[in-house]
């Protein structure tokens, strides 16, 4: 899956002041990322607040994203859940013809054993018409998908083609890279270690920050993938403060504040999340101005 290397971005779902989906803003953000050099787009990932979108809204977001993208970039569809039977049934019925892969978060809240996680993903892989990228994000799910479980899945299910690893642990990342089968994608799910992941042999990132600063972020990743680490790390260190800021009050409040400052959307989020504070918005504005971004 060479098309899923480099920088993918987990798109937000922009909202109007009345909390309805702002489809015009979604179109602006997609165009901004295409022009900025993003390699692919992830629709309805965690950053999209998909837990607060009803089924109709989710379908309309997909329709709009597919329409605006118009085949220009590969699309990945977020499709996870903690009810294995319901998720697999949904995957069997879903029209995924416009997508290149499915990104599926490990079961949250239930906190299954490694055997349970393995069995869950086995069923997902069999139900999905598309290649599956595993998504490990213990900070949200309450459980860590261990490297040995990922590698076992990679070797057992040919439809599982990669992992978005968001443990934030470079050692765990290196264990995945060391033991994976040939061609298996290891992608960072943590913006702070996106470039270090490439440095140790990974293929890229599914980023939050990247959608707000696509030009510098995606060029940083391309430089890293080309082995130009001096240039890449200069950009990485410039972006570190931005990464801290956008996650300071939770995701996607921070990235929405950054995108709002650029005039691409409003900073509205749905409860139980809260919009960024005025102090954080000012810090983001100051950072962007000071760094010419």
GROMACS .gro file of C-alpha atoms in nm:
model
  293
    1UNK     CA    1   0.000   0.000   0.000
    2UNK     CA    2   0.255   0.257  -0.118
    3UNK     CA    3  -0.019   0.520  -0.142
    4UNK     CA    4  -0.059   0.513   0.237
    5UNK     CA    5   0.298   0.616   0.315
    6UNK     CA    6   0.398   0.963   0.427
    7UNK     CA    7   0.137   1.190   0.583
    8UNK     CA    8  -0.223   1.090   0.628
    9UNK     CA    9  -0.444   1.324   0.827
   10UNK     CA   10  -0.733   1.236   1.057
   11UNK     CA   11  -0.980   1.502   0.948
   12UNK     CA   12  -1.198   1.688   1.196
   13UNK     CA   13  -1.571   1.728   1.148
   14UNK     CA   14  -1.633   2.104   1.147
   15UNK     CA   15  -1.951   2.233   1.309
   16UNK     CA   16  -2.158   2.549   1.279
   17UNK     CA   17  -2.251   2.755   1.584
   18UNK     CA   18  -2.572   2.552   1.615
   19UNK     CA   19  -2.362   2.228   1.622
   20UNK     CA   20  -2.478   2.114   1.279
   21UNK     CA   21  -2.210   1.981   1.045
   22UNK     CA   22  -2.042   2.258   0.844
   23UNK     CA   23  -1.997   2.091   0.507
   24UNK     CA   24  -1.855   2.402   0.342
   25UNK     CA   25  -1.577   2.412   0.601
   26UNK     CA   26  -1.510   2.042   0.550
   27UNK     CA   27  -1.461   2.111   0.180
   28UNK     CA   28  -1.221   2.397   0.259
   29UNK     CA   29  -1.012   2.177   0.488
   30UNK     CA   30  -0.991   1.901   0.230
   31UNK     CA   31  -0.880   2.145  -0.042
   32UNK     CA   32  -0.629   2.301   0.198
   33UNK     CA   33  -0.475   1.961   0.264
   34UNK     CA   34  -0.464   1.858  -0.099
   35UNK     CA   35  -0.290   2.184  -0.187
   36UNK     CA   36  -0.058   2.148   0.111
   37UNK     CA   37   0.086   1.813   0.007
   38UNK     CA   38  -0.096   1.569   0.234
   39UNK     CA   39  -0.068   1.216   0.095
   40UNK     CA   40  -0.405   1.076   0.207
   41UNK     CA   41  -0.714   1.157   0.414
   42UNK     CA   42  -0.875   0.964   0.698
   43UNK     CA   43  -1.250   1.017   0.724
   44UNK     CA   44  -1.443   0.955   1.050
   45UNK     CA   45  -1.147   0.877   1.270
   46UNK     CA   46  -1.146   0.961   1.640
   47UNK     CA   47  -1.051   1.323   1.565
   48UNK     CA   48  -1.374   1.356   1.364
   49UNK     CA   49  -1.580   1.331   1.685
   50UNK     CA   50  -1.757   1.043   1.515
   51UNK     CA   51  -1.887   0.923   1.853
   52UNK     CA   52  -2.114   1.231   1.854
   53UNK     CA   53  -2.228   1.199   1.492
   54UNK     CA   54  -2.547   1.009   1.417
   55UNK     CA   55  -2.561   0.756   1.134
   56UNK     CA   56  -2.709   1.003   0.887
   57UNK     CA   57  -2.443   1.265   0.964
   58UNK     CA   58  -2.168   1.008   0.922
   59UNK     CA   59  -2.299   0.913   0.580
   60UNK     CA   60  -2.326   1.278   0.476
   61UNK     CA   61  -1.968   1.346   0.591
   62UNK     CA   62  -1.848   1.050   0.385
   63UNK     CA   63  -2.048   1.164   0.081
   64UNK     CA   64  -1.913   1.519   0.103
   65UNK     CA   65  -1.552   1.410   0.152
   66UNK     CA   66  -1.568   1.170  -0.143
   67UNK     CA   67  -1.732   1.435  -0.361
   68UNK     CA   68  -1.480   1.710  -0.277
   69UNK     CA   69  -1.176   1.484  -0.298
   70UNK     CA   70  -1.290   1.362  -0.641
   71UNK     CA   71  -1.037   1.081  -0.648
   72UNK     CA   72  -0.736   1.308  -0.601
   73UNK     CA   73  -0.605   1.151  -0.279
   74UNK     CA   74  -0.650   0.803  -0.132
   75UNK     CA   75  -0.917   0.789   0.137
   76UNK     CA   76  -0.919   0.575   0.452
   77UNK     CA   77  -1.241   0.515   0.644
   78UNK     CA   78  -1.249   0.503   1.022
   79UNK     CA   79  -1.460   0.204   1.128
   80UNK     CA   80  -1.415   0.067   1.477
   81UNK     CA   81  -1.626  -0.041   1.770
   82UNK     CA   82  -1.647  -0.242   2.086
   83UNK     CA   83  -1.930  -0.467   1.966
   84UNK     CA   84  -1.761  -0.709   1.729
   85UNK     CA   85  -2.082  -0.850   1.582
   86UNK     CA   86  -2.230  -0.507   1.511
   87UNK     CA   87  -1.906  -0.379   1.360
   88UNK     CA   88  -1.859  -0.675   1.128
   89UNK     CA   89  -2.222  -0.658   1.014
   90UNK     CA   90  -2.176  -0.287   0.939
   91UNK     CA   91  -1.859  -0.352   0.741
   92UNK     CA   92  -2.032  -0.613   0.528
   93UNK     CA   93  -2.310  -0.370   0.433
   94UNK     CA   94  -2.111  -0.047   0.395
   95UNK     CA   95  -2.033   0.099   0.052
   96UNK     CA   96  -1.658   0.146   0.067
   97UNK     CA   97  -1.592   0.171  -0.306
   98UNK     CA   98  -1.430   0.516  -0.275
   99UNK     CA   99  -1.184   0.407  -0.007
  100UNK     CA  100  -0.844   0.239  -0.008
  101UNK     CA  101  -0.849   0.093   0.343
  102UNK     CA  102  -1.033   0.080   0.675
  103UNK     CA  103  -0.876   0.212   0.996
  104UNK     CA  104  -1.019   0.017   1.288
  105UNK     CA  105  -0.956   0.114   1.649
  106UNK     CA  106  -0.920  -0.167   1.901
  107UNK     CA  107  -1.224  -0.229   2.123
  108UNK     CA  108  -1.263   0.047   2.382
  109UNK     CA  109  -1.417   0.035   2.730
  110UNK     CA  110  -1.450  -0.346   2.733
  111UNK     CA  111  -1.072  -0.379   2.786
  112UNK     CA  112  -1.042  -0.726   2.628
  113UNK     CA  113  -0.745  -0.957   2.674
  114UNK     CA  114  -0.489  -0.992   2.395
  115UNK     CA  115  -0.672  -1.309   2.289
  116UNK     CA  116  -0.996  -1.110   2.270
  117UNK     CA  117  -0.831  -0.835   2.067
  118UNK     CA  118  -0.687  -1.095   1.830
  119UNK     CA  119  -1.024  -1.266   1.784
  120UNK     CA  120  -1.198  -0.930   1.731
  121UNK     CA  121  -0.961  -0.822   1.457
  122UNK     CA  122  -0.975  -1.163   1.292
  123UNK     CA  123  -1.350  -1.115   1.251
  124UNK     CA  124  -1.304  -0.757   1.128
  125UNK     CA  125  -1.051  -0.868   0.867
  126UNK     CA  126  -1.283  -1.138   0.738
  127UNK     CA  127  -1.580  -0.898   0.718
  128UNK     CA  128  -1.401  -0.606   0.552
  129UNK     CA  129  -1.403  -0.570   0.175
  130UNK     CA  130  -1.098  -0.343   0.210
  131UNK     CA  131  -0.752  -0.385   0.363
  132UNK     CA  132  -0.755  -0.315   0.737
  133UNK     CA  133  -0.517  -0.093   0.933
  134UNK     CA  134  -0.518  -0.168   1.305
  135UNK     CA  135  -0.533   0.130   1.541
  136UNK     CA  136  -0.376   0.106   1.884
  137UNK     CA  137  -0.448   0.406   2.109
  138UNK     CA  138  -0.438   0.293   2.473
  139UNK     CA  139  -0.501   0.646   2.602
  140UNK     CA  140  -0.853   0.623   2.457
  141UNK     CA  141  -0.930   0.250   2.463
  142UNK     CA  142  -0.791   0.152   2.804
  143UNK     CA  143  -0.590  -0.139   2.663
  144UNK     CA  144  -0.264  -0.176   2.473
  145UNK     CA  145  -0.248  -0.397   2.164
  146UNK     CA  146   0.090  -0.557   2.225
  147UNK     CA  147   0.342  -0.590   1.940
  148UNK     CA  148   0.322  -0.969   1.951
  149UNK     CA  149  -0.056  -0.949   1.896
  150UNK     CA  150  -0.012  -0.711   1.602
  151UNK     CA  151   0.254  -0.934   1.445
  152UNK     CA  152   0.040  -1.245   1.495
  153UNK     CA  153  -0.250  -1.071   1.320
  154UNK     CA  154  -0.022  -0.952   1.040
  155UNK     CA  155   0.099  -1.306   0.981
  156UNK     CA  156  -0.247  -1.465   1.012
  157UNK     CA  157  -0.477  -1.229   0.821
  158UNK     CA  158  -0.356  -1.117   0.480
  159UNK     CA  159  -0.621  -0.843   0.479
  160UNK     CA  160  -0.452  -0.670   0.775
  161UNK     CA  161  -0.189  -0.453   0.609
  162UNK     CA  162  -0.068  -0.212   0.876
  163UNK     CA  163  -0.100  -0.053   1.217
  164UNK     CA  164  -0.147   0.302   1.339
  165UNK     CA  165   0.052   0.288   1.662
  166UNK     CA  166  -0.040   0.558   1.913
  167UNK     CA  167   0.105   0.421   2.234
  168UNK     CA  168   0.362   0.702   2.214
  169UNK     CA  169   0.641   0.456   2.294
  170UNK     CA  170   0.924   0.443   2.042
  171UNK     CA  171   1.048   0.113   2.184
  172UNK     CA  172   0.711  -0.048   2.110
  173UNK     CA  173   0.728   0.103   1.762
  174UNK     CA  174   1.071  -0.052   1.703
  175UNK     CA  175   0.950  -0.394   1.816
  176UNK     CA  176   0.675  -0.374   1.553
  177UNK     CA  177   0.919  -0.268   1.283
  178UNK     CA  178   1.170  -0.538   1.377
  179UNK     CA  179   0.923  -0.828   1.374
  180UNK     CA  180   0.666  -0.734   1.108
  181UNK     CA  181   0.627  -0.930   0.785
  182UNK     CA  182   0.751  -0.772   0.466
  183UNK     CA  183   0.525  -0.494   0.338
  184UNK     CA  184   0.338  -0.442   0.666
  185UNK     CA  185   0.291  -0.069   0.731
  186UNK     CA  186   0.390   0.078   1.066
  187UNK     CA  187   0.241   0.427   1.098
  188UNK     CA  188   0.273   0.664   1.389
  189UNK     CA  189  -0.048   0.774   1.555
  190UNK     CA  190   0.142   1.025   1.766
  191UNK     CA  191   0.254   1.350   1.602
  192UNK     CA  192   0.546   1.398   1.840
  193UNK     CA  193   0.715   1.076   1.731
  194UNK     CA  194   0.604   1.075   1.367
  195UNK     CA  195   0.949   1.161   1.232
  196UNK     CA  196   1.133   0.939   1.485
  197UNK     CA  197   0.909   0.653   1.363
  198UNK     CA  198   1.034   0.709   1.008
  199UNK     CA  199   1.389   0.736   1.143
  200UNK     CA  200   1.369   0.379   1.274
  201UNK     CA  201   1.205   0.234   0.964
  202UNK     CA  202   0.834   0.321   0.977
  203UNK     CA  203   0.634   0.439   0.678
  204UNK     CA  204   0.468   0.754   0.804
  205UNK     CA  205   0.193   0.896   1.021
  206UNK     CA  206  -0.180   0.948   1.051
  207UNK     CA  207  -0.165   1.296   1.196
  208UNK     CA  208  -0.383   1.550   1.372
  209UNK     CA  209  -0.147   1.847   1.342
  210UNK     CA  210  -0.080   1.772   0.975
  211UNK     CA  211  -0.424   1.892   0.866
  212UNK     CA  212  -0.360   2.232   1.023
  213UNK     CA  213  -0.007   2.276   0.888
  214UNK     CA  214   0.000   2.040   0.591
  215UNK     CA  215   0.279   2.201   0.392
  216UNK     CA  216   0.552   2.196   0.656
  217UNK     CA  217   0.432   1.872   0.818
  218UNK     CA  218   0.406   1.666   0.501
  219UNK     CA  219   0.738   1.800   0.369
  220UNK     CA  220   0.901   1.705   0.702
  221UNK     CA  221   0.779   1.349   0.658
  222UNK     CA  222   0.888   1.329   0.294
  223UNK     CA  223   1.234   1.455   0.388
  224UNK     CA  224   1.251   1.186   0.656
  225UNK     CA  225   1.140   0.911   0.420
  226UNK     CA  226   1.409   1.028   0.176
  227UNK     CA  227   1.676   1.012   0.447
  228UNK     CA  228   1.725   1.389   0.467
  229UNK     CA  229   1.707   1.391   0.844
  230UNK     CA  230   1.892   1.715   0.910
  231UNK     CA  231   1.631   1.908   0.711
  232UNK     CA  232   1.346   1.698   0.847
  233UNK     CA  233   1.442   1.740   1.212
  234UNK     CA  234   1.475   2.116   1.174
  235UNK     CA  235   1.106   2.116   1.082
  236UNK     CA  236   1.024   1.864   1.355
  237UNK     CA  237   1.170   2.086   1.627
  238UNK     CA  238   0.984   2.386   1.486
  239UNK     CA  239   0.658   2.190   1.510
  240UNK     CA  240   0.706   2.048   1.859
  241UNK     CA  241   0.546   2.350   2.028
  242UNK     CA  242   0.248   2.326   1.791
  243UNK     CA  243   0.200   1.961   1.885
  244UNK     CA  244   0.202   2.048   2.255
  245UNK     CA  245  -0.049   2.327   2.201
  246UNK     CA  246  -0.308   2.138   1.998
  247UNK     CA  247  -0.328   1.859   2.254
  248UNK     CA  248  -0.308   2.081   2.565
  249UNK     CA  249  -0.686   2.081   2.616
  250UNK     CA  250  -0.775   1.763   2.432
  251UNK     CA  251  -0.836   1.660   2.074
  252UNK     CA  252  -0.988   1.802   1.855
  253UNK     CA  253  -1.039   2.126   2.051
  254UNK     CA  254  -0.680   2.237   1.986
  255UNK     CA  255  -0.662   2.157   1.617
  256UNK     CA  256  -1.002   2.318   1.562
  257UNK     CA  257  -0.870   2.634   1.730
  258UNK     CA  258  -0.571   2.631   1.495
  259UNK     CA  259  -0.790   2.576   1.187
  260UNK     CA  260  -1.028   2.849   1.306
  261UNK     CA  261  -0.736   3.091   1.334
  262UNK     CA  262  -0.660   3.015   0.969
  263UNK     CA  263  -1.020   3.088   0.874
  264UNK     CA  264  -1.099   2.733   0.766
  265UNK     CA  265  -1.373   2.650   1.019
  266UNK     CA  266  -1.521   2.748   1.353
  267UNK     CA  267  -1.372   2.612   1.676
  268UNK     CA  268  -1.701   2.448   1.779
  269UNK     CA  269  -1.696   2.098   1.932
  270UNK     CA  270  -1.983   1.886   2.060
  271UNK     CA  271  -2.034   1.794   2.423
  272UNK     CA  272  -1.892   1.634   2.625
  273UNK     CA  273  -1.591   1.811   2.470
  274UNK     CA  274  -1.535   2.182   2.522
  275UNK     CA  275  -1.390   2.437   2.284
  276UNK     CA  276  -1.037   2.564   2.345
  277UNK     CA  277  -1.005   2.836   2.607
  278UNK     CA  278  -0.924   3.192   2.507
  279UNK     CA  279  -0.579   3.148   2.661
  280UNK     CA  280  -0.501   2.847   2.442
  281UNK     CA  281  -0.636   3.020   2.131
  282UNK     CA  282  -0.407   3.313   2.200
  283UNK     CA  283  -0.108   3.082   2.253
  284UNK     CA  284  -0.179   2.913   1.920
  285UNK     CA  285  -0.215   3.246   1.742
  286UNK     CA  286   0.113   3.369   1.892
  287UNK     CA  287   0.296   3.050   1.792
  288UNK     CA  288   0.171   3.071   1.432
  289UNK     CA  289   0.266   3.437   1.403
  290UNK     CA  290   0.610   3.391   1.560
  291UNK     CA  291   0.691   3.103   1.326
  292UNK     CA  292   0.550   3.246   1.007
  293UNK     CA  293   0.289   2.975   0.980
   0.00000   0.00000   0.00000
